[in-house]
Coordinates of C-alpha atoms in Angstrom, one line a residue:
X851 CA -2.9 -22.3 3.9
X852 CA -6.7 -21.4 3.8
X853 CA -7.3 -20.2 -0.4
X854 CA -9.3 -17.0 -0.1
X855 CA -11.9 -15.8 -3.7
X856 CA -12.9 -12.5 -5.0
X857 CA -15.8 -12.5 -7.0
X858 CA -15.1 -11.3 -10.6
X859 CA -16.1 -13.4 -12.9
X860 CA -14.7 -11.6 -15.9
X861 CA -13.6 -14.4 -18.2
X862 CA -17.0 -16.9 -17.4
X863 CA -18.8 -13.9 -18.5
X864 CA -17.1 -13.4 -21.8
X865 CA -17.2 -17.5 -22.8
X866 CA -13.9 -17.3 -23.6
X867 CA -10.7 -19.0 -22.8
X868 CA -8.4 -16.4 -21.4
X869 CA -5.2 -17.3 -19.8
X870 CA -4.4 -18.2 -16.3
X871 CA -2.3 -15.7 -14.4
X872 CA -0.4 -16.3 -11.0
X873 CA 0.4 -12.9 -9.6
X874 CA 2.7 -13.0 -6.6
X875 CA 2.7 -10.3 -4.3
X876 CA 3.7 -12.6 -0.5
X877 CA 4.6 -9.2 2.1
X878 CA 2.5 -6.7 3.5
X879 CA -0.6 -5.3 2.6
X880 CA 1.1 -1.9 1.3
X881 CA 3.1 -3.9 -1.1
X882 CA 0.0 -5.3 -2.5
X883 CA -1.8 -2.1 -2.7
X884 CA 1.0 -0.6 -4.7
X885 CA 0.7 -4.0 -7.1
X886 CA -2.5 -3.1 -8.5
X887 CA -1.9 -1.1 -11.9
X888 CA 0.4 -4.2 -12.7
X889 CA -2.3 -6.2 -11.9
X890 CA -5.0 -4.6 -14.1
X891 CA -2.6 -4.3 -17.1
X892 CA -2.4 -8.1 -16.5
X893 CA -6.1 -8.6 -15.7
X894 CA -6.8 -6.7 -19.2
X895 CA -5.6 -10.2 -20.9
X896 CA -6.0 -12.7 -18.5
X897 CA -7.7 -14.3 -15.4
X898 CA -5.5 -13.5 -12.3
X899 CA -5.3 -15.5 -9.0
X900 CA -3.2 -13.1 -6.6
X901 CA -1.1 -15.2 -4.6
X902 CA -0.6 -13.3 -1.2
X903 CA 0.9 -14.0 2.3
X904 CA -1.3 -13.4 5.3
X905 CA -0.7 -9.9 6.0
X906 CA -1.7 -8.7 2.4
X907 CA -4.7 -11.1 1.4
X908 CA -7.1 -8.8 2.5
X909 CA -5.9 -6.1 0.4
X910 CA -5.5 -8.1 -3.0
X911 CA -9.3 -8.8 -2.0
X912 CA -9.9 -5.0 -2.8
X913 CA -7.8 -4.8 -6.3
X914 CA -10.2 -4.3 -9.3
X915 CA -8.8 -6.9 -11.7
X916 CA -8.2 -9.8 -8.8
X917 CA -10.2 -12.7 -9.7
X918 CA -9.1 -14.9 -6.8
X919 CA -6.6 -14.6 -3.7
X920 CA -4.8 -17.8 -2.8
X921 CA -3.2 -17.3 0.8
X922 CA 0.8 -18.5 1.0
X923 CA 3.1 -18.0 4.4
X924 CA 6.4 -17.4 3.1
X925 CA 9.6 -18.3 4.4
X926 CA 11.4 -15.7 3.2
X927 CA 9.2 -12.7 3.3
X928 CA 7.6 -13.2 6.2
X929 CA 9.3 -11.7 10.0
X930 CA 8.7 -13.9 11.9
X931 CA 9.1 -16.4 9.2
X932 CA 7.5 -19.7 9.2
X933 CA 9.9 -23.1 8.5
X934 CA 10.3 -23.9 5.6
X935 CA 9.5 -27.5 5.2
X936 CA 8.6 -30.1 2.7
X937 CA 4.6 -30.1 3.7
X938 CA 5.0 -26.2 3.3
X939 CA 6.5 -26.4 0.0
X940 CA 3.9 -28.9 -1.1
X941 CA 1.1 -26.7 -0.1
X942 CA 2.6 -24.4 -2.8
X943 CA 3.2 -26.8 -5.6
X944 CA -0.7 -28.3 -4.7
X945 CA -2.3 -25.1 -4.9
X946 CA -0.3 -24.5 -8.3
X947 CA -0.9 -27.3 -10.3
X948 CA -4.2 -27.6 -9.1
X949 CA -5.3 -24.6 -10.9
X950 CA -3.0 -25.5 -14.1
X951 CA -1.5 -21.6 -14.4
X952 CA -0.5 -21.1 -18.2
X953 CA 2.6 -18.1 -16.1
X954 CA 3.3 -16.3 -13.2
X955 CA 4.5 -13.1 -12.7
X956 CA 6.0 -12.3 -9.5
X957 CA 6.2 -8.9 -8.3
X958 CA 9.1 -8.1 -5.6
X959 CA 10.6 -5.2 -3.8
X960 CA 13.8 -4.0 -4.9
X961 CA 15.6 -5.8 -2.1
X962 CA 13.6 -8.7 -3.0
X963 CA 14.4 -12.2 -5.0
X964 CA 12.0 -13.9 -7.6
X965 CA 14.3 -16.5 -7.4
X966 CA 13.3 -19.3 -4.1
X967 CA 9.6 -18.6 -5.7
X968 CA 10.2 -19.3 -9.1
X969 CA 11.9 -22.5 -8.3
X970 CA 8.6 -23.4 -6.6
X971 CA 6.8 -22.8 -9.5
X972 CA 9.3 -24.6 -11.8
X973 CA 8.6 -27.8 -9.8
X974 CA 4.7 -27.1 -10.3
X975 CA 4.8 -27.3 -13.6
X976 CA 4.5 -23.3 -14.6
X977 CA 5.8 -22.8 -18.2
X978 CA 7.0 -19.4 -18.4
X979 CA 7.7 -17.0 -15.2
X980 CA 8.7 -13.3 -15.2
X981 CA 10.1 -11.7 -12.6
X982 CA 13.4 -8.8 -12.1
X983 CA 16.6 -10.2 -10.5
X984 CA 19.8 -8.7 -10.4
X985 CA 20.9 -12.6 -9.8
X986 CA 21.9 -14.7 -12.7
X987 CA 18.4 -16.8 -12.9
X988 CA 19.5 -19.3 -15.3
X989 CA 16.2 -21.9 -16.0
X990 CA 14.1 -20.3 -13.2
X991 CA 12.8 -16.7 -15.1
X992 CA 11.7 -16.8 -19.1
X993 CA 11.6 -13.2 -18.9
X994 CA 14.4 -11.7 -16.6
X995 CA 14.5 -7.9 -15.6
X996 CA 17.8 -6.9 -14.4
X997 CA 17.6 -3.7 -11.7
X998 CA 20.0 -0.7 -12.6
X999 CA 20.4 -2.3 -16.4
X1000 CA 16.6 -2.9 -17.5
X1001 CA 14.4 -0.5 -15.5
X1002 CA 16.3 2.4 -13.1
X1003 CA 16.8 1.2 -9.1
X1004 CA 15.1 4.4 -8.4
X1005 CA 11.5 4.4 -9.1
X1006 CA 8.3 4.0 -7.4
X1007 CA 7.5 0.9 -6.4
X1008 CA 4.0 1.2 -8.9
X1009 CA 6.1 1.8 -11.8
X1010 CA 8.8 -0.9 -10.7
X1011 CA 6.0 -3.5 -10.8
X1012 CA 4.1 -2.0 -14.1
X1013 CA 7.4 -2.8 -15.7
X1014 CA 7.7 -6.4 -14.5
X1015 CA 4.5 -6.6 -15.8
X1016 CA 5.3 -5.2 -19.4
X1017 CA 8.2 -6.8 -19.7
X1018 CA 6.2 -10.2 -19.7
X1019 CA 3.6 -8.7 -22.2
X1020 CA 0.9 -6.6 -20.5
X1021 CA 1.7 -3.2 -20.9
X1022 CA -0.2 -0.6 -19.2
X1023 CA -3.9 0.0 -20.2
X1024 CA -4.9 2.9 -17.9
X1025 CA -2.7 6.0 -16.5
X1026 CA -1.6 3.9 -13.7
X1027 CA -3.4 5.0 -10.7
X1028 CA -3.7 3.1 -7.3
X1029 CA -7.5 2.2 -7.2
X1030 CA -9.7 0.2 -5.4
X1031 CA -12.7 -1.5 -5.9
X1032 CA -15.9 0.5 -4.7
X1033 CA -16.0 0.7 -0.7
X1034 CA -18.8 0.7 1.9
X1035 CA -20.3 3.8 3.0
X1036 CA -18.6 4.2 6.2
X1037 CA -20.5 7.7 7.4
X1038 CA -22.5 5.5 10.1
X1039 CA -18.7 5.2 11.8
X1040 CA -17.5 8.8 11.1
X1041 CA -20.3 10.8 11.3
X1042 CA -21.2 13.4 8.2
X1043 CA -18.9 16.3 9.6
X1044 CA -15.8 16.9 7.5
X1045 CA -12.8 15.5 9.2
X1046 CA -8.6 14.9 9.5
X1047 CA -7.6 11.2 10.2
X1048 CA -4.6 10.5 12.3
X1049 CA -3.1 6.8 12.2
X1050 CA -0.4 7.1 14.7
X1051 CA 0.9 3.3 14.6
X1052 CA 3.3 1.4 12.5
X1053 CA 3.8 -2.3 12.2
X1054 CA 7.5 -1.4 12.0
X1055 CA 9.0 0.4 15.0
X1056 CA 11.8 2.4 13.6
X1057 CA 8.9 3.9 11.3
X1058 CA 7.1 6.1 14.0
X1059 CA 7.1 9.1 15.0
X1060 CA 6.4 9.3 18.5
X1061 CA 3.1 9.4 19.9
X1062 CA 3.0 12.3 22.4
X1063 CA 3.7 14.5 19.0
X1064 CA 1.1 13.2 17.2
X1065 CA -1.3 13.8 20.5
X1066 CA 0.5 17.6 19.9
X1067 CA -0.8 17.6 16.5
X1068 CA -4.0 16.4 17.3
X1069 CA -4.1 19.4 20.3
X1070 CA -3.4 21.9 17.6
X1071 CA -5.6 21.0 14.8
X1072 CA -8.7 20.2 17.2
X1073 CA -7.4 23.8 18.9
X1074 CA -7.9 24.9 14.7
X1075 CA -11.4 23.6 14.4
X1076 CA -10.9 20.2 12.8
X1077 CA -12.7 17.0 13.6
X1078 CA -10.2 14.5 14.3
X1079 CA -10.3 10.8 13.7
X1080 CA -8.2 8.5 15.2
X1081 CA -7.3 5.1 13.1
X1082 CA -4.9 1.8 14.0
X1083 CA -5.4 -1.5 14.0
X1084 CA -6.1 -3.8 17.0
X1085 CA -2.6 -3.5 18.3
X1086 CA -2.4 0.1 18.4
X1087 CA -5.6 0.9 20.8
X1088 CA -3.2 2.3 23.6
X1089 CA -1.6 4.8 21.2
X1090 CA -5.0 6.3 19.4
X1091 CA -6.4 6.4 23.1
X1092 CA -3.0 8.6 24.1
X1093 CA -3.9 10.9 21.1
X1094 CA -7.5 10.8 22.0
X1095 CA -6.8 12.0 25.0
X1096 CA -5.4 15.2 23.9
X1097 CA -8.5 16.7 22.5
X1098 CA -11.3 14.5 23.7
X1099 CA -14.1 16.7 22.5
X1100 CA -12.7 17.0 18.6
X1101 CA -11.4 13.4 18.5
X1102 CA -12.9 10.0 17.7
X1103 CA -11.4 6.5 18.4
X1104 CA -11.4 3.9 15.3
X1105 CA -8.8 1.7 16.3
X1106 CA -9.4 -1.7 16.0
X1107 CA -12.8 -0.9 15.0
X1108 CA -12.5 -0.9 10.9
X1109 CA -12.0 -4.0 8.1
X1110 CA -9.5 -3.1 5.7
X1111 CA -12.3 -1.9 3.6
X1112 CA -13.9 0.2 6.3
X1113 CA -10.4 1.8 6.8
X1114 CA -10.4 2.5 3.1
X1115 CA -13.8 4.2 3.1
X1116 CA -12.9 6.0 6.2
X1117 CA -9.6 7.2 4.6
X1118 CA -11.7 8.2 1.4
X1119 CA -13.7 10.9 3.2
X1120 CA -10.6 12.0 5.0
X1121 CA -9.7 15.9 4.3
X1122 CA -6.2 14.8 4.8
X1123 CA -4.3 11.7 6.5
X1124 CA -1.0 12.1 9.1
X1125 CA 0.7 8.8 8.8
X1126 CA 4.0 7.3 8.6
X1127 CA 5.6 5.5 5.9
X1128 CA 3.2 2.3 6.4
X1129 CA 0.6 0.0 5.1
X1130 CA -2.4 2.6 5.5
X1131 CA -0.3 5.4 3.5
X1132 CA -1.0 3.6 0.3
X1133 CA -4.1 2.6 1.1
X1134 CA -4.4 6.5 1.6
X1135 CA -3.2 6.9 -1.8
X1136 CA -5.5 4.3 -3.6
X1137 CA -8.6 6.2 -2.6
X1138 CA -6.9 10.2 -3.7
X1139 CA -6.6 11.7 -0.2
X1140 CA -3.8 14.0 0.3
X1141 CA -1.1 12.6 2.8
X1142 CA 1.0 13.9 5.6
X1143 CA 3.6 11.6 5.8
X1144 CA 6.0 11.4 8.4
X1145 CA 9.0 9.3 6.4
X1146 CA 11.7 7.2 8.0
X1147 CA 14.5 6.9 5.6
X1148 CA 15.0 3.3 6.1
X1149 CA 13.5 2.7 2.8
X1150 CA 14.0 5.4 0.1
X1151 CA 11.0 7.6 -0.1
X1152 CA 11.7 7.7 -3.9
X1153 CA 10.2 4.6 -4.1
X1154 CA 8.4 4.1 -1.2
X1155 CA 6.6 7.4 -0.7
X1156 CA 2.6 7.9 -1.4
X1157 CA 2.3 7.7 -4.9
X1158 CA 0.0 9.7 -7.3
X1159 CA -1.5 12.3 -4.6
X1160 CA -0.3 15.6 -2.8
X1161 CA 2.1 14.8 -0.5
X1162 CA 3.7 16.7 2.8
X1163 CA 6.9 14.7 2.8
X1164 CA 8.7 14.9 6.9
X1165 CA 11.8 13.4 8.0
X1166 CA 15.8 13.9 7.5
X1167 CA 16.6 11.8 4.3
X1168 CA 20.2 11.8 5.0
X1169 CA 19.8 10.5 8.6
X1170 CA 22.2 7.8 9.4
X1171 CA 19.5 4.9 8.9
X1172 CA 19.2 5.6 5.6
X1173 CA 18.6 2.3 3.2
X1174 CA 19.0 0.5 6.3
X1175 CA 15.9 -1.4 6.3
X1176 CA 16.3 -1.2 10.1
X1177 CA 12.9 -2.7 11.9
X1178 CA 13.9 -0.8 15.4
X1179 CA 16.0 2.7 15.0
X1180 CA 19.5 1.9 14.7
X1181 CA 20.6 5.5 15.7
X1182 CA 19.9 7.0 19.4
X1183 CA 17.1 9.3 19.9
X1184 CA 15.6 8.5 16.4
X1185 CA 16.6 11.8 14.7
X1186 CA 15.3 10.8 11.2
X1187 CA 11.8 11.7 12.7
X1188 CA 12.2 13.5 15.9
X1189 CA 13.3 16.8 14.6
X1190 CA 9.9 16.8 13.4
X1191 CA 7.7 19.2 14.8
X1192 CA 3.6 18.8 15.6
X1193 CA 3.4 22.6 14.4
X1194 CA 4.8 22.1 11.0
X1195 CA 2.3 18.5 10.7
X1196 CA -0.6 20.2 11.9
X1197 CA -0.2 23.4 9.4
X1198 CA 0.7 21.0 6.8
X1199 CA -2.4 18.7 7.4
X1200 CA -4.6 21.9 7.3
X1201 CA -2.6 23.5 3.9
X1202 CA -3.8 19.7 2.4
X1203 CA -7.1 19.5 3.2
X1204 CA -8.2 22.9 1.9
X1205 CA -6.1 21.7 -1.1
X1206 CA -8.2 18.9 -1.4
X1207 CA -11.4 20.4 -0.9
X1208 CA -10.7 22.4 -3.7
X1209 CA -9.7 19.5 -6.0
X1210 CA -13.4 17.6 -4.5
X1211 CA -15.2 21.0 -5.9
X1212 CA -14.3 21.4 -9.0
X1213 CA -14.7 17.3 -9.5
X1214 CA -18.3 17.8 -8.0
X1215 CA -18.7 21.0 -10.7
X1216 CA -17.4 18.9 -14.1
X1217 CA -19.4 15.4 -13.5
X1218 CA -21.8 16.7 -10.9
X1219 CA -20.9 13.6 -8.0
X1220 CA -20.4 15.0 -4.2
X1221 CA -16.6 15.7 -4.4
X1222 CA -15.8 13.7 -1.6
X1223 CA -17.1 10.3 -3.2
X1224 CA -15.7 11.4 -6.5
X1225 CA -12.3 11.7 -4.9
X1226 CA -12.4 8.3 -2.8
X1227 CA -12.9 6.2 -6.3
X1228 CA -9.7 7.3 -7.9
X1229 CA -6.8 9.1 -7.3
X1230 CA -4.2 11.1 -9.0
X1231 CA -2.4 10.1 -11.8
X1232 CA 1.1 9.7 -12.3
X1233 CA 4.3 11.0 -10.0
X1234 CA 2.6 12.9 -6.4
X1235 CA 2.8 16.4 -6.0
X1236 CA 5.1 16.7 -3.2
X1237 CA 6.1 19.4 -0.9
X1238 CA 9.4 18.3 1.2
X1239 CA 9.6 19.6 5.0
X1240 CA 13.2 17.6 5.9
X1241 CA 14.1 17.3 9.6
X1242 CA 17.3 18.8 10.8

């Protein structure tokens, strides 16, 4: 477990005690993106150290609010998932107590338990944990949600975790947009032309939509004009090259070439992104740029769509892998997302972008930045503007 620290020094700079506030946020680095108004209405009262699992660290790092990132594999998050042994568990209660936590709030999914985490925490010596469990909870949460009785089951999964958040007594202090902390000038990577970003890969299989129709896309909307950038992460160098390949003269190959940061800036600049429902969505959404998303209905969209910008929602909600949580597709021929078609993405992508060029120029006109810049820093407030384009 290597402890991992962003540097705001909030509370040293004010001299004054403030408490000590474990955040837990252990899966992926979407999940922690869509954590951050929680964590700033809890960052307005407190110092917070985000405790995170490997694959969202890096993320926390970019949360305004985050004053440290402590790095935790857990066994129960986690696929593959690490043993869970005594020296594993002590790592936990070590790294607890060492930093004497006055609570800890512990932000889950909805198919998620506070409940082996909070036991943890018990045994470190935490006084008061909050968390939401439809689970009886007996000693382990001072302040228990309960799904479907205390907050609705359908609700993004910002708003899910600004309640969790209220209900242990840090109500919202902004209007709850996904933000960042400011990002590197990434122009030397893209270039200064306006362009479209295509992230073709998914850490989850049954969350794709294939590649040969986003190479389509990419042949259409180079075949329209746009500049086309292709992101993905180390893993996914074989499918940007088979988009690449498509329109080799309008297209340029980022995959495995960006930090998580970079891939933010990148993003920011971004017209409009085509992406499924994965980790670089959100991140999508923290820096405002309007999203194509191509949305398996293995987790409901109402929760798990981009939140807070204008969204091109594609893929058959009713498909029979609905609210399956399914890693690979569980249906033949993957209808949720094959009946979608590259022309209806591309027109889509283009309808965006102008929309957001728009949105960047009248920015630019009331506080005078470039529009693009202005854009990246926040995004929309509040529930996305969506426009639904359902698979049949």
């Amino acid at each position: 477990m290597t402890p991992a620290t962003s540097g705001n020094t909030r509370a040293a700079v004010r001299g004054t005690p403030r408490r000590k506030v474990l955040v837990a946020r252990l899966d992926s680095m979407g999940d922690v993106i869509v954590a951050g108004p929680a964590i700033r209405a809890i960052a307005a009262r407190a110092e917070v150290t985000l405790l995170a699992g490997p694959q969202g660290a890096e993320a926390g790092s970019l949360l305004p609010g985050v004053d440290e990132v402590v790095v935790w594999a857990c066994p129960w998050i986690l696929d593959p998932a690490p043993p869970m042994t005594g020296e594993r568990a002590d790592e936990l209660l070590h790294l607890v107590r060492a930093r004497g936590f006055d609570e800890a709030v512990i932000l889950t999914s909805f198919h998620q338990s506070p409940l082996p985490l909070a036991l943890l925490l018990r045994l470190a010596g935490v006084p008061r944990i909050s968390g939401a469990s439809v689970d009886h909870a007996g000693a382990l949460l001072d302040v228990r949600l309960r799904p479907g009785e205390d907050l609705p089951e359908d609700i993004p999964e910002p708003e899910r975790a600004a309640a969790i958040a209220a209900a242990a007594g840090y109500p919202p202090v902004d209007d709850g947009r996904l933000r960042l902390r400011p990002l590197p000038d990434t122009t030397a990577l893209t270039g200064p032309d306006p362009y479209l970003v295509l992230h073709p890969g998914a850490a989850v299989p049954a969350r794709r939509w294939p590649v040969q129709r986003f190479a389509a896309a990419a042949t259409l909307l180079a075949a329209a004009g746009h500049r086309i950038v292709v992101t993905g992460g180390p893993g996914e160098r074989d499918d940007a090259a088979a988009v690449c390949a498509a329109a080799p003269a309008r297209t340029l190959d980022l995959s495995g070439a960006c930090t998580l940061a970079e891939l933010a800036g990148v993003l920011a600049r971004a017209g409009a992104v085509v992406v499924g429902n994965t980790g670089p969505a959100h991140l999508a959404a923290a820096v405002g740029t309007p999203i194509v998303s191509l949305f398996s209905p293995v987790v409901p969209a109402v929760r798990w769509a981009p939140y807070g910008v204008p969204v091109a929602l594609f893929g058959d909600e009713h498909a029979a892998c609905r609210g399956t949580r399914a890693r690979v597709c569980p249906v033949p021929g993957h209808p949720c997302l094959s009946g979608v078609r590259a022309e209806d993405v591309a027109a889509a992508a283009t309808r965006l972008a102008a929309v957001g060029r728009r949105a960047a120029a009248a920015t630019s006109r009331d506080d005078g930045t470039r529009g693009e810049s202005a854009r990246g820093a926040v995004s929309s407030a509040g529930p996305r503007t969506e426009e639904r384009a359902v698979a049949v």
